[in-house]
Amino acid sequence: MGEEIKVIVFALADEEYGVEVEKVKTIERMMPMTRVPKTYDFVKGVVNLRGVVVPVIDLRGRFGLPESEYTDNSRIVIISVNEMEVGLIVDSANDVIDVDSELIQDPPEIVGGVRAKYLRGVAKLDERLLVLLNLKEVLNKGEITKLEELGE
């Protein structure tokens, strides 16, 4: 048995994705966002979360997947990477599970239309396939810098 990793599972376009629990600050319901001009299409705006301005990106748009209407199940997963908080809009946030690190395999080139550089690995769990995100790539440096400027 490898080391157990606690992962928050969320859905995006019929696939299940996971992010390590320690990188997730909170999971919020959809809320009004302030649009920010001259940003990427997948940057949906900023929200004021308990006094902190947090940029929000739509993961579907980030991954080049077709965007969809937000529903009652849509959530904003607030993650913290490199001292920065960013909200990720997902179709739903389902549960928290433990994943044995030995079950995590390198990702194939593309999973559900998402390129491998955004993926840390894929874990096969019984009947489920869980895609673990590489948050540093999802929040690529050049784009992070641009997002950080929004929060100032």
CSV table of C-alpha atoms in Angstrom, one decimal:
chain,number,residue,atom,x,y,z
A,1,MET,CA,0.0,0.0,0.0
A,2,GLY,CA,1.2,3.5,-0.9
A,3,GLU,CA,0.5,6.7,0.9
A,4,GLU,CA,-3.2,7.7,1.2
A,5,ILE,CA,-4.0,11.0,-0.4
A,6,LYS,CA,-7.3,12.8,0.5
A,7,VAL,CA,-8.9,14.1,-2.6
A,8,ILE,CA,-12.0,16.2,-3.2
A,9,VAL,CA,-13.9,14.8,-6.2
A,10,PHE,CA,-15.8,17.0,-8.6
A,11,ALA,CA,-17.6,16.4,-11.9
A,12,LEU,CA,-16.9,18.2,-15.2
A,13,ALA,CA,-18.5,17.1,-18.5
A,14,ASP,CA,-19.2,13.5,-17.4
A,15,GLU,CA,-15.7,12.9,-16.0
A,16,GLU,CA,-14.6,12.8,-12.4
A,17,TYR,CA,-11.7,14.9,-11.4
A,18,GLY,CA,-9.8,15.2,-8.1
A,19,VAL,CA,-7.8,17.8,-6.2
A,20,GLU,CA,-5.8,17.2,-3.0
A,21,VAL,CA,-7.8,18.3,0.0
A,22,GLU,CA,-5.0,20.4,1.4
A,23,LYS,CA,-5.2,22.7,-1.8
A,24,VAL,CA,-8.9,23.3,-1.4
A,25,LYS,CA,-9.9,26.2,0.9
A,26,THR,CA,-13.7,26.0,0.5
A,27,ILE,CA,-16.4,24.9,-1.8
A,28,GLU,CA,-19.0,27.6,-2.5
A,29,ARG,CA,-22.3,27.8,-4.3
A,30,MET,CA,-22.5,29.9,-7.4
A,31,MET,CA,-22.5,33.6,-6.6
A,32,PRO,CA,-22.5,36.9,-8.5
A,33,MET,CA,-19.2,37.7,-10.2
A,34,THR,CA,-17.8,41.0,-11.3
A,35,ARG,CA,-16.6,40.7,-14.9
A,36,VAL,CA,-13.0,41.8,-15.6
A,37,PRO,CA,-12.2,43.2,-19.1
A,38,LYS,CA,-9.3,42.1,-21.2
A,39,THR,CA,-9.0,38.6,-19.7
A,40,TYR,CA,-9.2,35.2,-21.1
A,41,ASP,CA,-12.7,33.9,-21.9
A,42,PHE,CA,-12.5,31.2,-19.3
A,43,VAL,CA,-11.9,33.9,-16.6
A,44,LYS,CA,-15.5,34.5,-15.5
A,45,GLY,CA,-14.6,37.4,-13.1
A,46,VAL,CA,-13.9,38.0,-9.5
A,47,VAL,CA,-15.9,37.4,-6.3
A,48,ASN,CA,-15.6,38.9,-2.9
A,49,LEU,CA,-15.2,36.0,-0.5
A,50,ARG,CA,-15.2,37.2,3.1
A,51,GLY,CA,-13.3,40.3,2.2
A,52,VAL,CA,-10.8,38.7,-0.2
A,53,VAL,CA,-11.1,39.3,-4.0
A,54,VAL,CA,-10.8,35.9,-5.7
A,55,PRO,CA,-10.5,35.4,-9.5
A,56,VAL,CA,-12.9,32.7,-10.8
A,57,ILE,CA,-12.2,30.6,-13.9
A,58,ASP,CA,-14.6,28.1,-15.6
A,59,LEU,CA,-12.7,24.8,-15.8
A,60,ARG,CA,-14.8,23.7,-18.8
A,61,GLY,CA,-13.6,26.8,-20.7
A,62,ARG,CA,-10.0,26.4,-19.4
A,63,PHE,CA,-9.9,22.8,-20.7
A,64,GLY,CA,-11.5,23.8,-24.0
A,65,LEU,CA,-14.6,21.8,-23.2
A,66,PRO,CA,-18.1,23.1,-24.2
A,67,GLU,CA,-19.3,25.4,-21.5
A,68,SER,CA,-22.7,24.7,-20.1
A,69,GLU,CA,-25.4,26.5,-18.1
A,70,TYR,CA,-24.7,26.6,-14.4
A,71,THR,CA,-27.2,24.6,-12.3
A,72,ASP,CA,-28.1,24.2,-8.6
A,73,ASN,CA,-25.3,21.7,-8.5
A,74,SER,CA,-22.6,24.0,-9.9
A,75,ARG,CA,-19.9,24.9,-7.4
A,76,ILE,CA,-16.9,27.2,-7.1
A,77,VAL,CA,-14.0,25.2,-5.6
A,78,ILE,CA,-11.7,27.8,-4.0
A,79,ILE,CA,-8.1,26.5,-4.2
A,80,SER,CA,-4.9,27.9,-2.9
A,81,VAL,CA,-1.8,27.5,-5.0
A,82,ASN,CA,1.5,29.4,-4.5
A,83,GLU,CA,-0.1,31.8,-2.0
A,84,MET,CA,-2.8,32.6,-4.4
A,85,GLU,CA,-6.5,31.8,-4.2
A,86,VAL,CA,-8.5,31.0,-7.3
A,87,GLY,CA,-12.1,29.8,-7.8
A,88,LEU,CA,-12.7,26.9,-10.2
A,89,ILE,CA,-16.3,26.5,-11.5
A,90,VAL,CA,-17.2,22.8,-11.7
A,91,ASP,CA,-20.4,21.0,-12.6
A,92,SER,CA,-20.7,19.6,-9.1
A,93,ALA,CA,-18.5,18.7,-6.1
A,94,ASN,CA,-19.3,15.2,-5.1
A,95,ASP,CA,-17.3,13.8,-2.2
A,96,VAL,CA,-14.0,13.4,-0.4
A,97,ILE,CA,-12.2,10.1,-0.8
A,98,ASP,CA,-8.8,8.5,0.1
A,99,VAL,CA,-6.7,7.5,-2.9
A,100,ASP,CA,-3.8,5.1,-2.6
A,101,SER,CA,-0.8,6.8,-4.3
A,102,GLU,CA,0.2,3.5,-5.8
A,103,LEU,CA,-3.1,3.5,-7.8
A,104,ILE,CA,-2.2,6.8,-9.6
A,105,GLN,CA,-0.8,6.3,-13.1
A,106,ASP,CA,0.7,8.8,-15.5
A,107,PRO,CA,-2.1,10.4,-17.5
A,108,PRO,CA,-2.6,9.4,-21.2
A,109,GLU,CA,-2.2,12.2,-23.7
A,110,ILE,CA,-5.9,13.2,-23.5
A,111,VAL,CA,-8.6,12.3,-21.1
A,112,GLY,CA,-12.2,13.4,-21.9
A,113,GLY,CA,-10.8,16.1,-24.2
A,114,VAL,CA,-8.4,17.5,-21.6
A,115,ARG,CA,-4.7,17.6,-22.5
A,116,ALA,CA,-2.2,15.7,-20.4
A,117,LYS,CA,-0.3,18.8,-19.2
A,118,TYR,CA,-3.3,19.7,-17.0
A,119,LEU,CA,-3.4,16.3,-15.5
A,120,ARG,CA,-1.2,14.9,-12.6
A,121,GLY,CA,-2.4,11.4,-13.1
A,122,VAL,CA,-5.3,9.0,-13.3
A,123,ALA,CA,-6.4,6.7,-10.5
A,124,LYS,CA,-8.4,3.5,-11.2
A,125,LEU,CA,-10.8,3.0,-8.2
A,126,ASP,CA,-13.0,0.0,-8.6
A,127,GLU,CA,-15.5,1.1,-11.3
A,128,ARG,CA,-14.4,4.7,-11.3
A,129,LEU,CA,-11.7,6.6,-13.2
A,130,LEU,CA,-10.5,9.6,-11.2
A,131,VAL,CA,-8.5,12.2,-13.0
A,132,LEU,CA,-6.2,14.2,-10.7
A,133,LEU,CA,-5.4,17.8,-11.8
A,134,ASN,CA,-2.0,19.4,-12.0
A,135,LEU,CA,-3.0,22.7,-10.5
A,136,LYS,CA,0.2,24.4,-11.3
A,137,GLU,CA,-0.4,23.9,-15.0
A,138,VAL,CA,-4.2,24.6,-14.8
A,139,LEU,CA,-3.2,27.9,-13.3
A,140,ASN,CA,-0.2,28.4,-15.6
A,141,LYS,CA,2.3,31.0,-14.5
A,142,GLY,CA,1.7,33.7,-17.2
A,143,GLU,CA,-2.1,33.5,-16.6
A,144,ILE,CA,-1.6,33.5,-12.8
A,145,THR,CA,0.3,36.7,-13.0
A,146,LYS,CA,-2.5,38.2,-15.0
A,147,LEU,CA,-5.0,36.9,-12.5
A,148,GLU,CA,-3.0,38.2,-9.5
A,149,GLU,CA,-3.1,41.7,-11.1
A,150,LEU,CA,-6.9,41.5,-11.0
A,151,GLY,CA,-6.9,40.8,-7.3
A,152,GLU,CA,-4.8,43.9,-6.4
